[in-house]
Coordinates of C-alpha atoms in Angstrom, one line a residue:
A1 CA -17.6 -137.7 244.5
V2 CA -17.0 -135.2 247.3
P3 CA -16.8 -131.5 246.7
P4 CA -13.4 -129.8 247.2
G5 CA -12.8 -128.6 250.8
L6 CA -15.4 -131.0 252.3
S7 CA -14.0 -134.2 254.0
V8 CA -15.8 -137.5 254.4
A9 CA -15.4 -137.2 258.2
A10 CA -17.1 -133.9 258.3
L11 CA -20.2 -135.4 256.9
G12 CA -20.5 -137.6 259.9
G13 CA -21.9 -135.0 262.2
A14 CA -19.3 -132.3 262.8
A15 CA -20.2 -130.4 259.6
G16 CA -23.8 -130.5 260.4
A17 CA -26.7 -129.7 258.1
D18 CA -24.7 -127.1 256.0
A19 CA -22.2 -129.8 254.9
Q20 CA -25.1 -132.1 253.8
A21 CA -26.8 -129.3 251.9
Q22 CA -23.5 -128.4 250.1
L23 CA -23.1 -132.1 249.1
R24 CA -26.7 -132.3 247.8
R25 CA -26.1 -129.1 245.7
F26 CA -22.9 -130.5 244.3
V27 CA -24.5 -133.8 243.4
L28 CA -27.4 -132.1 241.7
D29 CA -25.2 -129.7 239.8
E30 CA -23.0 -132.5 238.5
A31 CA -26.1 -134.4 237.4
A32 CA -27.5 -131.4 235.6
T33 CA -24.1 -130.8 233.9
K34 CA -24.0 -134.4 232.7
A35 CA -27.6 -134.3 231.5
K36 CA -26.8 -131.1 229.6
V37 CA -23.7 -132.6 228.0
A38 CA -25.7 -135.7 227.1
R39 CA -28.5 -133.6 225.5
E40 CA -26.0 -131.6 223.5
R41 CA -24.2 -134.7 222.3
S42 CA -27.5 -136.3 221.4
G43 CA -28.6 -133.1 219.6
R44 CA -25.3 -133.0 217.6
R45 CA -25.7 -136.6 216.7
A46 CA -29.3 -136.0 215.6
A47 CA -28.3 -133.0 213.6
A48 CA -25.4 -134.9 212.0
A49 CA -27.8 -137.8 211.2
K50 CA -30.3 -135.3 209.7
R51 CA -27.5 -133.7 207.6
E52 CA -26.4 -137.1 206.5
Q53 CA -29.9 -138.1 205.5
E54 CA -30.4 -134.9 203.7
Q55 CA -27.1 -135.3 201.9
R56 CA -28.0 -138.8 200.8
E57 CA -31.4 -137.7 199.6
L58 CA -29.7 -134.8 197.6
F59 CA -27.2 -137.2 196.1
A60 CA -29.9 -139.7 195.2
R61 CA -31.9 -136.9 193.5
F62 CA -29.1 -136.1 191.1
A63 CA -27.2 -139.3 190.8
N64 CA -27.5 -141.5 187.7
P65 CA -28.7 -145.1 187.8
L66 CA -25.1 -146.2 188.7
E67 CA -25.3 -143.9 191.7
L68 CA -22.6 -141.7 190.4
L69 CA -22.4 -138.0 189.4
G70 CA -20.9 -137.4 186.0
S71 CA -20.3 -134.1 184.3
H72 CA -24.0 -133.8 183.3
E73 CA -25.3 -134.6 186.7
I74 CA -22.8 -132.2 188.3
D75 CA -24.0 -129.5 186.0
T76 CA -27.6 -130.2 186.9
L77 CA -26.8 -130.1 190.7
A78 CA -24.8 -126.9 190.3
K79 CA -27.7 -125.1 188.6
A80 CA -30.4 -126.3 190.9
E81 CA -28.6 -126.0 194.3
Y82 CA -25.8 -123.4 193.7
E83 CA -27.2 -121.1 191.0
L84 CA -24.3 -122.0 188.8
E85 CA -25.2 -122.0 185.1
G86 CA -22.9 -123.9 182.7
L87 CA -19.8 -125.0 184.6
S88 CA -16.6 -124.8 182.7
E89 CA -14.6 -127.7 181.5
E90 CA -11.8 -126.3 183.6
F91 CA -13.9 -126.8 186.8
H92 CA -14.8 -130.4 185.8
E93 CA -11.2 -131.1 185.3
K94 CA -10.4 -129.7 188.7
V95 CA -13.0 -132.0 190.2
R96 CA -11.6 -135.0 188.6
S97 CA -8.1 -134.1 189.6
A98 CA -9.0 -133.2 193.2
L99 CA -11.2 -136.2 193.8
S100 CA -9.2 -138.6 191.6
V101 CA -12.4 -139.9 190.0
E102 CA -14.1 -139.7 186.6
A103 CA -17.5 -139.8 188.3
V104 CA -18.3 -138.8 191.9
N105 CA -19.7 -141.4 194.2
Y106 CA -21.4 -140.7 197.6
E107 CA -18.1 -140.9 199.5
K108 CA -16.8 -137.9 197.5
F109 CA -20.1 -136.1 197.4
A110 CA -19.3 -133.8 200.5
R111 CA -16.0 -132.7 198.9
L112 CA -17.8 -132.0 195.6
R113 CA -20.3 -129.8 197.4
Q114 CA -17.5 -127.9 199.1
M115 CA -15.9 -127.3 195.6
L116 CA -19.3 -126.1 194.2
A117 CA -19.7 -123.7 197.2
I118 CA -16.3 -122.3 196.6
E119 CA -17.0 -122.0 192.8
R120 CA -20.2 -120.1 193.6
S121 CA -18.3 -117.7 195.8
E122 CA -15.7 -117.2 193.1
V123 CA -18.3 -116.7 190.4
K124 CA -20.1 -114.0 192.6
A125 CA -16.7 -112.4 193.3
R126 CA -15.9 -112.3 189.5
Q127 CA -19.4 -110.9 188.8
K128 CA -18.9 -108.3 191.4
R129 CA -15.5 -107.3 190.0
F130 CA -17.0 -107.2 186.5
E131 CA -19.9 -105.0 187.7
E132 CA -17.5 -102.7 189.5
E133 CA -15.2 -102.5 186.4
E134 CA -18.3 -101.8 184.2
R135 CA -19.5 -99.1 186.6
Q136 CA -16.0 -97.5 186.6
R137 CA -15.9 -97.7 182.8
K138 CA -19.3 -96.1 182.4
E139 CA -18.4 -93.4 184.9
A140 CA -15.2 -92.7 182.9
E141 CA -17.1 -92.6 179.7
E142 CA -19.7 -90.2 181.2
A143 CA -17.0 -88.0 182.6
E144 CA -15.3 -87.9 179.2
R145 CA -18.6 -87.2 177.5
R146 CA -19.3 -84.4 179.9
R147 CA -15.8 -83.0 179.5
Q148 CA -16.3 -82.9 175.7
E149 CA -19.7 -81.3 176.2
I150 CA -18.4 -78.6 178.5
A151 CA -15.5 -77.9 176.0
A152 CA -18.1 -77.6 173.2
L153 CA -20.3 -75.3 175.4
Q154 CA -17.3 -73.2 176.3
G155 CA -16.4 -72.8 172.7
K156 CA -19.9 -71.9 171.8
V157 CA -20.2 -69.3 174.6
K158 CA -16.9 -67.7 173.7
A159 CA -18.0 -67.5 170.0
L160 CA -21.3 -65.9 171.0
L161 CA -19.6 -63.4 173.3
G162 CA -17.3 -62.5 170.5
E163 CA -20.1 -61.9 168.1
I164 CA -22.1 -59.8 170.6
S165 CA -19.0 -57.8 171.5
A166 CA -18.5 -57.0 167.8
S167 CA -22.2 -56.4 166.9
L168 CA -23.4 -54.4 170.0
P169 CA -21.4 -51.2 169.3
V170 CA -22.7 -51.2 165.7
A171 CA -26.3 -51.5 166.9
S172 CA -25.7 -48.8 169.5
K173 CA -24.2 -46.5 166.9
T174 CA -27.2 -47.1 164.6
I175 CA -29.6 -46.2 167.4
A176 CA -27.6 -43.1 168.1
G177 CA -27.9 -42.2 164.4
V178 CA -31.7 -42.6 164.6
E179 CA -31.8 -40.4 167.6
V180 CA -29.9 -37.7 165.8
E181 CA -31.9 -38.1 162.6
C182 CA -35.2 -37.8 164.4
S183 CA -34.1 -35.4 167.1
E184 CA -36.5 -32.6 166.0
F185 CA -39.4 -34.9 166.4
L186 CA -38.2 -36.5 169.7
V187 CA -37.4 -33.1 171.3
G188 CA -39.8 -30.7 169.8
G189 CA -42.8 -32.8 168.7
D190 CA -45.2 -30.8 170.9
S191 CA -45.2 -28.0 168.2
F192 CA -46.1 -30.3 165.4
N193 CA -49.6 -30.5 163.9
A194 CA -51.4 -33.8 163.3
D195 CA -50.0 -34.4 159.8
E196 CA -46.5 -33.5 160.9
L197 CA -46.7 -35.8 163.9
L198 CA -47.9 -38.7 161.8
A199 CA -45.2 -38.1 159.2
A200 CA -42.4 -37.8 161.9
A201 CA -43.7 -40.9 163.7
A202 CA -43.7 -42.9 160.4
E203 CA -40.2 -41.7 159.6
T204 CA -38.9 -42.6 163.1
E205 CA -40.6 -46.0 163.0
A206 CA -39.0 -46.8 159.7
A207 CA -35.6 -45.7 161.0
L208 CA -35.9 -47.9 164.0
K209 CA -36.3 -51.0 161.8
R210 CA -32.6 -50.7 161.0
P211 CA -31.3 -51.6 164.5
A212 CA -34.4 -53.7 165.4
A213 CA -33.2 -56.8 163.6
A214 CA -29.7 -56.5 165.1
L215 CA -31.1 -56.0 168.6
Q216 CA -33.2 -59.1 168.3
A217 CA -30.3 -61.2 167.0
L218 CA -28.2 -59.9 170.0
R219 CA -31.1 -60.9 172.4
D220 CA -31.3 -64.4 170.9
K221 CA -27.5 -64.8 171.4
L222 CA -27.6 -63.6 175.0
E223 CA -30.5 -66.0 175.8
A224 CA -28.5 -68.9 174.2
I225 CA -25.5 -68.0 176.4
E226 CA -27.8 -68.0 179.6
K227 CA -29.0 -71.5 178.7
A228 CA -25.5 -72.7 178.1
L229 CA -23.9 -71.3 181.2
C230 CA -23.3 -73.9 184.0
A231 CA -21.2 -74.4 187.1
E232 CA -18.5 -76.3 185.1
L233 CA -17.8 -73.4 182.8
P234 CA -15.2 -70.7 183.8
K235 CA -16.7 -67.9 185.9
Y236 CA -15.3 -65.2 183.7
L237 CA -17.6 -66.2 180.9
G238 CA -20.7 -65.5 183.0
E239 CA -19.2 -62.2 184.2
E240 CA -18.5 -61.1 180.6
A241 CA -22.0 -62.2 179.6
R242 CA -23.6 -60.1 182.4
E243 CA -21.6 -57.0 181.4
L244 CA -22.6 -57.4 177.8
K245 CA -26.3 -57.9 178.8
V246 CA -26.2 -54.6 180.7
K247 CA -24.8 -52.7 177.7
F248 CA -27.4 -54.4 175.5
E249 CA -30.3 -53.5 177.8
R250 CA -29.2 -49.9 177.7
A251 CA -29.2 -49.8 173.9
E252 CA -32.5 -51.6 173.8
A253 CA -34.0 -49.1 176.3
R254 CA -33.0 -46.2 174.0
G255 CA -34.8 -47.9 171.1
T256 CA -37.8 -48.7 173.3
R257 CA -38.0 -45.0 174.4
M258 CA -38.2 -44.0 170.7
S259 CA -40.8 -46.6 170.0
L260 CA -42.9 -45.2 172.9
A261 CA -42.4 -41.7 171.5
V262 CA -43.8 -42.9 168.2
A263 CA -46.8 -44.5 169.9
K264 CA -47.5 -41.3 171.9
A265 CA -47.0 -39.2 168.8
R266 CA -49.7 -41.1 166.9
A267 CA -52.1 -40.8 169.9
R268 CA -51.3 -37.1 170.1
A269 CA -51.9 -36.8 166.4
K270 CA -55.3 -38.2 166.7
E271 CA -56.1 -35.8 169.5
T272 CA -54.6 -32.9 167.6
E273 CA -56.5 -33.9 164.5
A274 CA -59.8 -34.1 166.4
K275 CA -59.0 -30.7 168.0
E276 CA -58.2 -29.2 164.6
E277 CA -61.4 -30.7 163.2
R278 CA -63.4 -29.1 166.0
V279 CA -61.7 -25.7 165.4
K280 CA -62.4 -26.1 161.7
E281 CA -66.1 -26.8 162.4
Q282 CA -66.3 -23.8 164.7
R283 CA -64.7 -21.6 162.0
Q284 CA -67.2 -22.9 159.5
K285 CA -70.1 -22.1 161.8
I286 CA -68.8 -18.6 162.5
A287 CA -68.3 -18.0 158.7
K288 CA -71.8 -19.1 158.1
L289 CA -73.1 -16.8 160.8
E290 CA -71.1 -13.9 159.4
A291 CA -72.4 -14.6 155.9
K292 CA -76.0 -14.8 157.2
Y293 CA -75.5 -11.6 159.1
D294 CA -74.2 -9.8 156.0
N295 CA -77.1 -11.0 153.9
D296 CA -79.7 -9.9 156.5
E297 CA -78.2 -6.3 157.0
P298 CA -80.4 -3.5 155.2
D299 CA -78.9 -1.3 152.4
D300 CA -78.2 2.4 153.6
E301 CA -79.2 4.0 150.3
D302 CA -82.6 2.3 150.3
E303 CA -83.2 3.6 153.8
E304 CA -82.5 7.2 152.7
D305 CA -84.8 7.0 149.8
D306 CA -87.5 5.6 152.0
G307 CA -87.0 8.7 154.2
E308 CA -87.7 11.1 151.3
W309 CA -90.8 9.3 150.4

């Protein structure tokens, strides 16, 4: 073969060394191409022969003594090589219909393997669809459960807000009544003696017990609302809860101030009592001194008589 564009006559001497070099390269390239094609063909034949040998060995491993694959042998092959557990009768019927045999011989084995590979893909696809449907079902159930939970929370929060709205004014009014009832103690307690301070403190403390239980119940309800509030609930519920909490804290602060006044009054009563005791002791000492002085003073008449003598 002569490369295109290079004549035989040119090789005689007119073309020179360049023409001869071009011919050698062409011959070498053609030889290399033929060798590559031969290697690839040989490789494909070797691979095909290997696959054929492996397939025969696989068939022999599962075939019965008659060198056939019945339903039982196909089930065993499917489980071991294709991870297919328990092929359906429908699949076996499909095999028999497609291959036109009751038991598969080696000539039909490759086709059987194709059918098993397709069945495995279909099983995986069905499993994937099932898992997706199951996931969607669970998500829908969870969404419905959460919807019902939010509805229940919303109802609970609304009920608690209603109870607080109804009870808070009553508690505030009760605290105002205590303030009026104990106003003399709360405003002018500095003029009281120890006994009066203790009596007024006890009276105020007893009066504060009336709204104390109501305030604690309101606090418990507000804390329950705070725990129940979440992003899914309407915003107005949180706003209403915050407004009620501010009103509650104002009422609670009034009660706290009176409780502090009671504590201070008791402390002041102790100080006043101690002061009064000290004053009493001083008076007693003075009285004793006065009595002693009176007893020690000489009688005027006796002094005059002594003068006459």
